[in-house]
């Protein structure tokens, strides 16, 4: 049964052959196999022939930040803001950040100081108070004994759905432990919810004063992964006749530095300064987009054109340059800059559609990393086709493949446990309701004792084996896309809102630009029992 499911779910996965430095698409239909961690997975059918424009987010999509340096930088900056700006004790300055501890898809309970991992039905499966694991009784008592189901949404909860949020989640857990173990050292006003609010305020301060971006701009190679496959991917899309665009919340000065590093590799040499050569890979660039608000067509956000050299913002009339009194018109200024594409700040999706001459939202594929900021709004509000970048997926699917025999054994253990429990229930029913003589009752009672011992053994063995399997994915939170046998909350969101998902954006270059992506067949639980051989 496990092999049949694997065949269904990984029907187009490759063997051991790898693809190195592709300059054109090289998917199975092109004669090459794609390693499992670089494949694109499909939730909803998508025919690339119908896509006229492909858009990209920048941070954590085109630019993959190194958590061990970038997130640590964000963490250190946040701690300093808490101490020097918000009055937290000096002891925090000696704290360190474990960048591997937190994962996406978690939910922070601001009021109680708990960190939760839920399944797709919003049942809490794993819960920690700070760094202390909560018992089953604590979980049920806190989250399972209410008449009305908790929605686990703002304002009482915070959703950790972006890699940017991992450092603040870890710092929140540290503060919860510190408050519990050091009464009186945290400011009196600061309960758990207030501590989380202060952490968020400190994070915002780091972004507003430019602390993080200044450090990244000084040495991009230290904080951003190089990816030499992005340029071939963009060339392939443009050669296939598609428009390409960039929509990022970052402003022009920072965007230009990051994109120079990714597409031109000029910042590696400190003697060179950023230029605008990378713009030739795009038809349109929109910075300072303020997503997810950008995706609301009824938004009244103004659209400004950016003059690349100076970063000066020029007024436009829905993208059309507006002449300035007593000076050169914006169109002349921009023409002199020889920019291969137009650059804007702000605006809305309506401006983007007009500038790219898009007549139908379904003609756009947008690639991003943030479920709420990039994928949910663009999919739900606009009907854009969507691709989610999940860097964690590479390791996740590799482990799934390595542990396929273990997972099969877990399923057999679970089936054995179910069968024993069914037999136990049957014997108990017989003792209670059937007309039995003393000898029959004694025989059934003896058998029942043996079965209950066996049931407890199998249950304990199964639970331990399942826990060990999950810990191979992550020592605390387990498999990203699962909680036990259920899809996790994160997996549920990926399934609902992402037409496609993959581990890195450049995986697009491994497939034909005209590929028809088709999902594997859906199965209801009853269908697993009659799957064809």
Short mmCIF file of N, CA and C in Angstrom, two decimals, residues 246-363:
data_model
loop_
_atom_site.label_atom_id
_atom_site.label_comp_id
_atom_site.label_asym_id
_atom_site.label_seq_id
_atom_site.Cartn_x
_atom_site.Cartn_y
_atom_site.Cartn_z
N UNK A 246 8.98 42.25 -11.26
CA UNK A 246 9.39 42.13 -9.86
C UNK A 246 8.49 43.03 -9.03
N UNK A 247 7.90 42.47 -7.98
CA UNK A 247 7.10 43.26 -7.03
C UNK A 247 7.63 42.97 -5.64
N UNK A 248 8.24 43.96 -5.01
CA UNK A 248 8.85 43.77 -3.70
C UNK A 248 8.48 44.90 -2.75
N UNK A 249 8.43 44.60 -1.47
CA UNK A 249 8.18 45.63 -0.47
C UNK A 249 9.44 46.44 -0.17
N UNK A 250 10.60 45.94 -0.56
CA UNK A 250 11.84 46.68 -0.35
C UNK A 250 11.88 47.91 -1.27
N UNK A 251 12.56 48.95 -0.82
CA UNK A 251 12.66 50.17 -1.61
C UNK A 251 13.77 50.04 -2.65
N UNK A 252 13.84 51.01 -3.57
CA UNK A 252 14.71 50.91 -4.74
C UNK A 252 16.19 50.77 -4.38
N UNK A 253 16.69 51.55 -3.42
CA UNK A 253 18.12 51.52 -3.14
C UNK A 253 18.56 50.12 -2.71
N UNK A 254 17.80 49.50 -1.84
CA UNK A 254 18.15 48.15 -1.36
C UNK A 254 17.89 47.11 -2.45
N UNK A 255 16.80 47.25 -3.17
CA UNK A 255 16.47 46.31 -4.26
C UNK A 255 17.60 46.27 -5.28
N UNK A 256 18.12 47.44 -5.64
CA UNK A 256 19.17 47.50 -6.65
C UNK A 256 20.44 46.78 -6.18
N UNK A 257 20.78 46.92 -4.92
CA UNK A 257 21.97 46.25 -4.38
C UNK A 257 21.80 44.74 -4.40
N UNK A 258 20.65 44.26 -3.90
CA UNK A 258 20.41 42.82 -3.83
C UNK A 258 20.36 42.20 -5.22
N UNK A 259 19.65 42.86 -6.15
CA UNK A 259 19.51 42.30 -7.49
C UNK A 259 20.83 42.36 -8.27
N UNK A 260 21.65 43.36 -8.01
CA UNK A 260 22.99 43.40 -8.60
C UNK A 260 23.80 42.18 -8.15
N UNK A 261 23.71 41.88 -6.86
CA UNK A 261 24.45 40.73 -6.34
C UNK A 261 23.96 39.43 -6.96
N UNK A 262 22.63 39.27 -7.06
CA UNK A 262 22.06 38.02 -7.56
C UNK A 262 22.29 37.83 -9.05
N UNK A 263 22.13 38.88 -9.84
CA UNK A 263 22.11 38.74 -11.29
C UNK A 263 23.38 39.22 -11.99
N UNK A 264 24.16 40.04 -11.31
CA UNK A 264 25.36 40.55 -11.96
C UNK A 264 26.64 40.23 -11.18
N UNK A 265 26.47 39.82 -9.89
CA UNK A 265 27.60 39.46 -9.02
C UNK A 265 28.66 40.56 -8.98
N UNK A 266 28.23 41.79 -8.94
CA UNK A 266 29.19 42.91 -8.95
C UNK A 266 29.61 43.32 -7.55
N UNK A 267 28.73 43.06 -6.57
CA UNK A 267 29.02 43.56 -5.22
C UNK A 267 30.06 42.69 -4.51
N UNK A 268 30.37 41.52 -5.10
CA UNK A 268 31.42 40.68 -4.51
C UNK A 268 32.75 41.42 -4.52
N UNK A 269 32.93 42.28 -5.50
CA UNK A 269 34.15 43.08 -5.62
C UNK A 269 33.83 44.48 -5.08
N UNK A 270 34.40 44.81 -3.93
CA UNK A 270 34.06 46.08 -3.28
C UNK A 270 34.48 47.30 -4.08
N UNK A 271 35.34 47.08 -5.08
CA UNK A 271 35.78 48.22 -5.89
C UNK A 271 34.74 48.62 -6.93
N UNK A 272 33.75 47.75 -7.12
CA UNK A 272 32.71 48.04 -8.11
C UNK A 272 31.44 48.50 -7.41
N UNK A 273 30.68 49.30 -8.11
CA UNK A 273 29.42 49.80 -7.55
C UNK A 273 28.25 49.23 -8.36
N UNK A 274 27.07 49.18 -7.73
CA UNK A 274 25.90 48.64 -8.44
C UNK A 274 25.60 49.43 -9.71
N UNK A 275 25.21 48.70 -10.75
CA UNK A 275 24.70 49.38 -11.94
C UNK A 275 23.30 48.85 -12.21
N UNK A 276 22.80 49.04 -13.39
CA UNK A 276 21.41 48.68 -13.67
C UNK A 276 21.30 47.60 -14.74
N UNK A 277 22.38 46.86 -14.95
CA UNK A 277 22.37 45.82 -15.99
C UNK A 277 21.32 44.75 -15.73
N UNK A 278 21.05 44.48 -14.46
CA UNK A 278 20.10 43.41 -14.11
C UNK A 278 18.68 43.72 -14.59
N UNK A 279 18.39 44.99 -14.85
CA UNK A 279 17.04 45.37 -15.28
C UNK A 279 16.67 44.79 -16.64
N UNK A 280 17.67 44.37 -17.42
CA UNK A 280 17.37 43.80 -18.74
C UNK A 280 16.60 42.49 -18.65
N UNK A 281 16.56 41.91 -17.47
CA UNK A 281 15.85 40.64 -17.30
C UNK A 281 14.38 40.85 -16.92
N UNK A 282 13.95 42.11 -16.80
CA UNK A 282 12.57 42.40 -16.39
C UNK A 282 11.93 43.44 -17.31
N UNK A 283 10.60 43.35 -17.41
CA UNK A 283 9.84 44.36 -18.14
C UNK A 283 9.35 45.45 -17.21
N UNK A 284 9.23 45.10 -15.92
CA UNK A 284 8.65 46.05 -14.96
C UNK A 284 9.16 45.70 -13.57
N UNK A 285 9.51 46.73 -12.79
CA UNK A 285 9.92 46.55 -11.40
C UNK A 285 9.10 47.50 -10.54
N UNK A 286 8.47 46.95 -9.51
CA UNK A 286 7.71 47.78 -8.56
C UNK A 286 8.30 47.55 -7.18
N UNK A 287 8.85 48.62 -6.59
CA UNK A 287 9.42 48.57 -5.25
C UNK A 287 8.45 49.24 -4.27
N UNK A 288 8.71 49.05 -2.98
CA UNK A 288 7.85 49.68 -1.96
C UNK A 288 6.39 49.38 -2.19
N UNK A 289 6.06 48.14 -2.54
CA UNK A 289 4.70 47.81 -2.97
C UNK A 289 3.69 47.70 -1.84
N UNK A 290 4.18 47.56 -0.60
CA UNK A 290 3.28 47.46 0.56
C UNK A 290 2.32 46.28 0.44
N UNK A 291 2.82 45.13 -0.03
CA UNK A 291 1.99 43.92 -0.03
C UNK A 291 1.62 43.56 1.41
N UNK A 292 0.48 42.98 1.69
CA UNK A 292 -0.52 42.50 0.73
C UNK A 292 -1.51 43.55 0.24
N UNK A 293 -1.44 44.79 0.77
CA UNK A 293 -2.37 45.81 0.34
C UNK A 293 -2.30 46.09 -1.15
N UNK A 294 -1.13 45.88 -1.75
CA UNK A 294 -0.94 46.09 -3.18
C UNK A 294 -1.93 45.30 -4.02
N UNK A 295 -2.37 44.13 -3.52
CA UNK A 295 -3.22 43.25 -4.31
C UNK A 295 -4.69 43.65 -4.30
N UNK A 296 -5.05 44.69 -3.59
CA UNK A 296 -6.44 45.16 -3.58
C UNK A 296 -6.60 46.22 -4.67
N UNK A 297 -7.40 45.91 -5.67
CA UNK A 297 -7.56 46.82 -6.81
C UNK A 297 -8.22 48.14 -6.42
N UNK A 298 -9.00 48.13 -5.31
CA UNK A 298 -9.67 49.37 -4.91
C UNK A 298 -8.78 50.25 -4.03
N UNK A 299 -7.53 49.82 -3.81
CA UNK A 299 -6.59 50.65 -3.05
C UNK A 299 -6.31 51.94 -3.82
N UNK A 300 -6.09 53.02 -3.08
CA UNK A 300 -5.83 54.32 -3.71
C UNK A 300 -4.35 54.71 -3.62
N UNK A 301 -3.48 53.74 -3.44
CA UNK A 301 -2.04 54.04 -3.33
C UNK A 301 -1.53 54.70 -4.60
N UNK A 302 -0.75 55.75 -4.42
CA UNK A 302 -0.18 56.47 -5.56
C UNK A 302 0.97 55.68 -6.19
N UNK A 303 1.13 55.83 -7.51
CA UNK A 303 2.21 55.17 -8.23
C UNK A 303 3.23 56.23 -8.65
N UNK A 304 4.47 56.05 -8.20
CA UNK A 304 5.55 56.97 -8.55
C UNK A 304 6.56 56.23 -9.42
N UNK A 305 7.11 56.93 -10.41
CA UNK A 305 8.18 56.35 -11.19
C UNK A 305 9.51 56.70 -10.54
N UNK A 306 10.43 55.70 -10.54
CA UNK A 306 11.73 55.87 -9.89
C UNK A 306 12.79 56.20 -10.92
N UNK A 307 13.55 57.26 -10.69
CA UNK A 307 14.70 57.58 -11.52
C UNK A 307 15.89 56.79 -10.96
N UNK A 308 16.42 55.81 -11.73
CA UNK A 308 17.37 54.85 -11.17
C UNK A 308 18.61 55.48 -10.55
N UNK A 309 19.23 56.44 -11.23
CA UNK A 309 20.50 56.99 -10.77
C UNK A 309 20.36 57.66 -9.41
N UNK A 310 19.35 58.51 -9.27
CA UNK A 310 19.21 59.30 -8.04
C UNK A 310 18.23 58.70 -7.05
N UNK A 311 17.36 57.78 -7.53
CA UNK A 311 16.31 57.25 -6.67
C UNK A 311 15.15 58.22 -6.51
N UNK A 312 15.18 59.34 -7.27
CA UNK A 312 14.13 60.35 -7.17
C UNK A 312 12.79 59.77 -7.62
N UNK A 313 11.72 60.14 -6.91
CA UNK A 313 10.38 59.68 -7.25
C UNK A 313 9.68 60.74 -8.09
N UNK A 314 9.07 60.32 -9.18
CA UNK A 314 8.39 61.23 -10.10
C UNK A 314 6.90 60.90 -10.12
N UNK A 315 6.08 61.90 -10.06
CA UNK A 315 4.64 61.69 -10.11
C UNK A 315 4.23 61.10 -11.46
N UNK A 316 3.23 60.23 -11.44
CA UNK A 316 2.68 59.69 -12.68
C UNK A 316 1.16 59.76 -12.62
N UNK A 317 0.57 59.69 -13.77
CA UNK A 317 -0.88 59.57 -13.87
C UNK A 317 -1.18 58.12 -14.26
N UNK A 318 -1.32 57.26 -13.23
CA UNK A 318 -1.52 55.82 -13.46
C UNK A 318 -0.43 55.22 -14.34
N UNK A 319 0.81 55.68 -14.14
CA UNK A 319 1.93 55.14 -14.89
C UNK A 319 2.41 56.02 -16.02
N UNK A 320 1.60 56.99 -16.43
CA UNK A 320 1.99 57.91 -17.51
C UNK A 320 2.76 59.09 -16.91
N UNK A 321 3.96 59.38 -17.40
CA UNK A 321 4.75 60.49 -16.84
C UNK A 321 3.98 61.80 -16.87
N UNK A 322 4.14 62.61 -15.83
CA UNK A 322 3.49 63.91 -15.74
C UNK A 322 4.55 65.01 -15.92
N UNK A 323 4.37 65.91 -16.89
CA UNK A 323 5.33 67.00 -17.11
C UNK A 323 5.46 67.87 -15.86
N UNK A 324 6.68 68.37 -15.63
CA UNK A 324 6.94 69.23 -14.48
C UNK A 324 7.18 70.66 -14.97
N UNK A 325 6.64 71.62 -14.25
CA UNK A 325 6.74 73.02 -14.65
C UNK A 325 8.19 73.50 -14.54
N UNK A 326 8.68 74.07 -15.64
CA UNK A 326 10.00 74.68 -15.63
C UNK A 326 11.16 73.70 -15.55
N UNK A 327 10.94 72.47 -15.92
CA UNK A 327 12.03 71.48 -15.86
C UNK A 327 11.82 70.46 -16.97
N UNK A 328 12.80 69.60 -17.16
CA UNK A 328 12.65 68.53 -18.13
C UNK A 328 11.52 67.61 -17.71
N UNK A 329 10.82 67.08 -18.66
CA UNK A 329 9.74 66.16 -18.32
C UNK A 329 10.32 64.85 -17.82
N UNK A 330 9.58 64.12 -16.98
CA UNK A 330 10.06 62.83 -16.48
C UNK A 330 10.42 61.87 -17.60
N UNK A 331 9.69 61.92 -18.70
CA UNK A 331 9.96 60.98 -19.80
C UNK A 331 11.35 61.20 -20.37
N UNK A 332 11.80 62.49 -20.44
CA UNK A 332 13.14 62.79 -20.96
C UNK A 332 14.20 62.31 -19.98
N UNK A 333 13.95 62.56 -18.68
CA UNK A 333 14.91 62.12 -17.66
C UNK A 333 15.08 60.61 -17.71
N UNK A 334 13.98 59.89 -17.79
CA UNK A 334 14.04 58.44 -17.79
C UNK A 334 14.65 57.90 -19.07
N UNK A 335 14.41 58.56 -20.18
CA UNK A 335 14.97 58.11 -21.44
C UNK A 335 16.49 58.21 -21.41
N UNK A 336 16.99 59.26 -20.77
CA UNK A 336 18.43 59.46 -20.72
C UNK A 336 19.13 58.41 -19.86
N UNK A 337 18.38 57.80 -18.90
CA UNK A 337 19.00 56.80 -18.03
C UNK A 337 19.20 55.47 -18.73
N UNK A 338 18.56 55.30 -19.92
CA UNK A 338 18.68 54.08 -20.70
C UNK A 338 18.28 52.82 -19.91
N UNK A 339 17.36 52.96 -19.01
CA UNK A 339 16.89 51.81 -18.23
C UNK A 339 16.14 50.84 -19.13
N UNK A 340 16.48 49.52 -19.09
CA UNK A 340 15.81 48.54 -19.95
C UNK A 340 14.34 48.34 -19.60
N UNK A 341 13.98 48.64 -18.37
CA UNK A 341 12.58 48.50 -17.98
C UNK A 341 12.21 49.66 -17.06
N UNK A 342 10.94 49.83 -16.87
CA UNK A 342 10.47 50.94 -16.03
C UNK A 342 10.42 50.50 -14.58
N UNK A 343 10.73 51.44 -13.69
CA UNK A 343 10.80 51.16 -12.25
C UNK A 343 9.81 52.09 -11.55
N UNK A 344 9.04 51.52 -10.65
CA UNK A 344 8.03 52.30 -9.94
C UNK A 344 8.11 52.02 -8.45
N UNK A 345 7.44 52.88 -7.69
CA UNK A 345 7.25 52.65 -6.26
C UNK A 345 5.78 52.83 -5.92
N UNK A 346 5.26 51.89 -5.11
CA UNK A 346 3.87 51.98 -4.66
C UNK A 346 2.89 51.46 -5.68
N UNK A 347 1.72 52.11 -5.75
CA UNK A 347 0.70 51.71 -6.69
C UNK A 347 -0.07 50.48 -6.25
N UNK A 348 -0.85 49.94 -7.17
CA UNK A 348 -1.69 48.78 -6.90
C UNK A 348 -1.59 47.80 -8.05
N UNK A 349 -2.24 46.67 -7.88
CA UNK A 349 -2.23 45.64 -8.91
C UNK A 349 -2.91 46.14 -10.19
N UNK A 350 -3.85 47.07 -10.07
CA UNK A 350 -4.50 47.63 -11.25
C UNK A 350 -3.48 48.35 -12.13
N UNK A 351 -2.54 49.07 -11.49
CA UNK A 351 -1.47 49.73 -12.25
C UNK A 351 -0.61 48.70 -12.97
N UNK A 352 -0.29 47.62 -12.27
CA UNK A 352 0.56 46.59 -12.87
C UNK A 352 -0.11 45.97 -14.09
N UNK A 353 -1.40 45.64 -13.96
CA UNK A 353 -2.13 45.06 -15.09
C UNK A 353 -2.11 45.99 -16.30
N UNK A 354 -2.28 47.27 -16.04
CA UNK A 354 -2.31 48.23 -17.14
C UNK A 354 -0.93 48.35 -17.80
N UNK A 355 0.11 48.43 -16.98
CA UNK A 355 1.46 48.62 -17.51
C UNK A 355 1.94 47.42 -18.33
N UNK A 356 1.45 46.22 -17.97
CA UNK A 356 1.84 45.00 -18.69
C UNK A 356 0.80 44.57 -19.72
N UNK A 357 -0.27 45.36 -19.83
CA UNK A 357 -1.37 45.04 -20.77
C UNK A 357 -1.95 43.65 -20.50
N UNK A 358 -2.18 43.37 -19.23
CA UNK A 358 -2.77 42.09 -18.82
C UNK A 358 -4.29 42.23 -18.82
N UNK A 359 -4.96 41.37 -19.57
CA UNK A 359 -6.42 41.46 -19.67
C UNK A 359 -7.13 40.51 -18.70
N UNK A 360 -6.47 39.45 -18.29
CA UNK A 360 -7.07 38.47 -17.39
C UNK A 360 -6.08 38.11 -16.30
N UNK A 361 -6.55 38.07 -15.04
CA UNK A 361 -5.66 37.75 -13.92
C UNK A 361 -5.08 36.34 -14.04
N UNK A 362 -5.81 35.44 -14.69
CA UNK A 362 -5.34 34.07 -14.82
C UNK A 362 -4.15 33.95 -15.77
N UNK A 363 -3.78 35.06 -16.43
CA UNK A 363 -2.62 35.04 -17.33
C UNK A 363 -1.32 35.35 -16.58
#
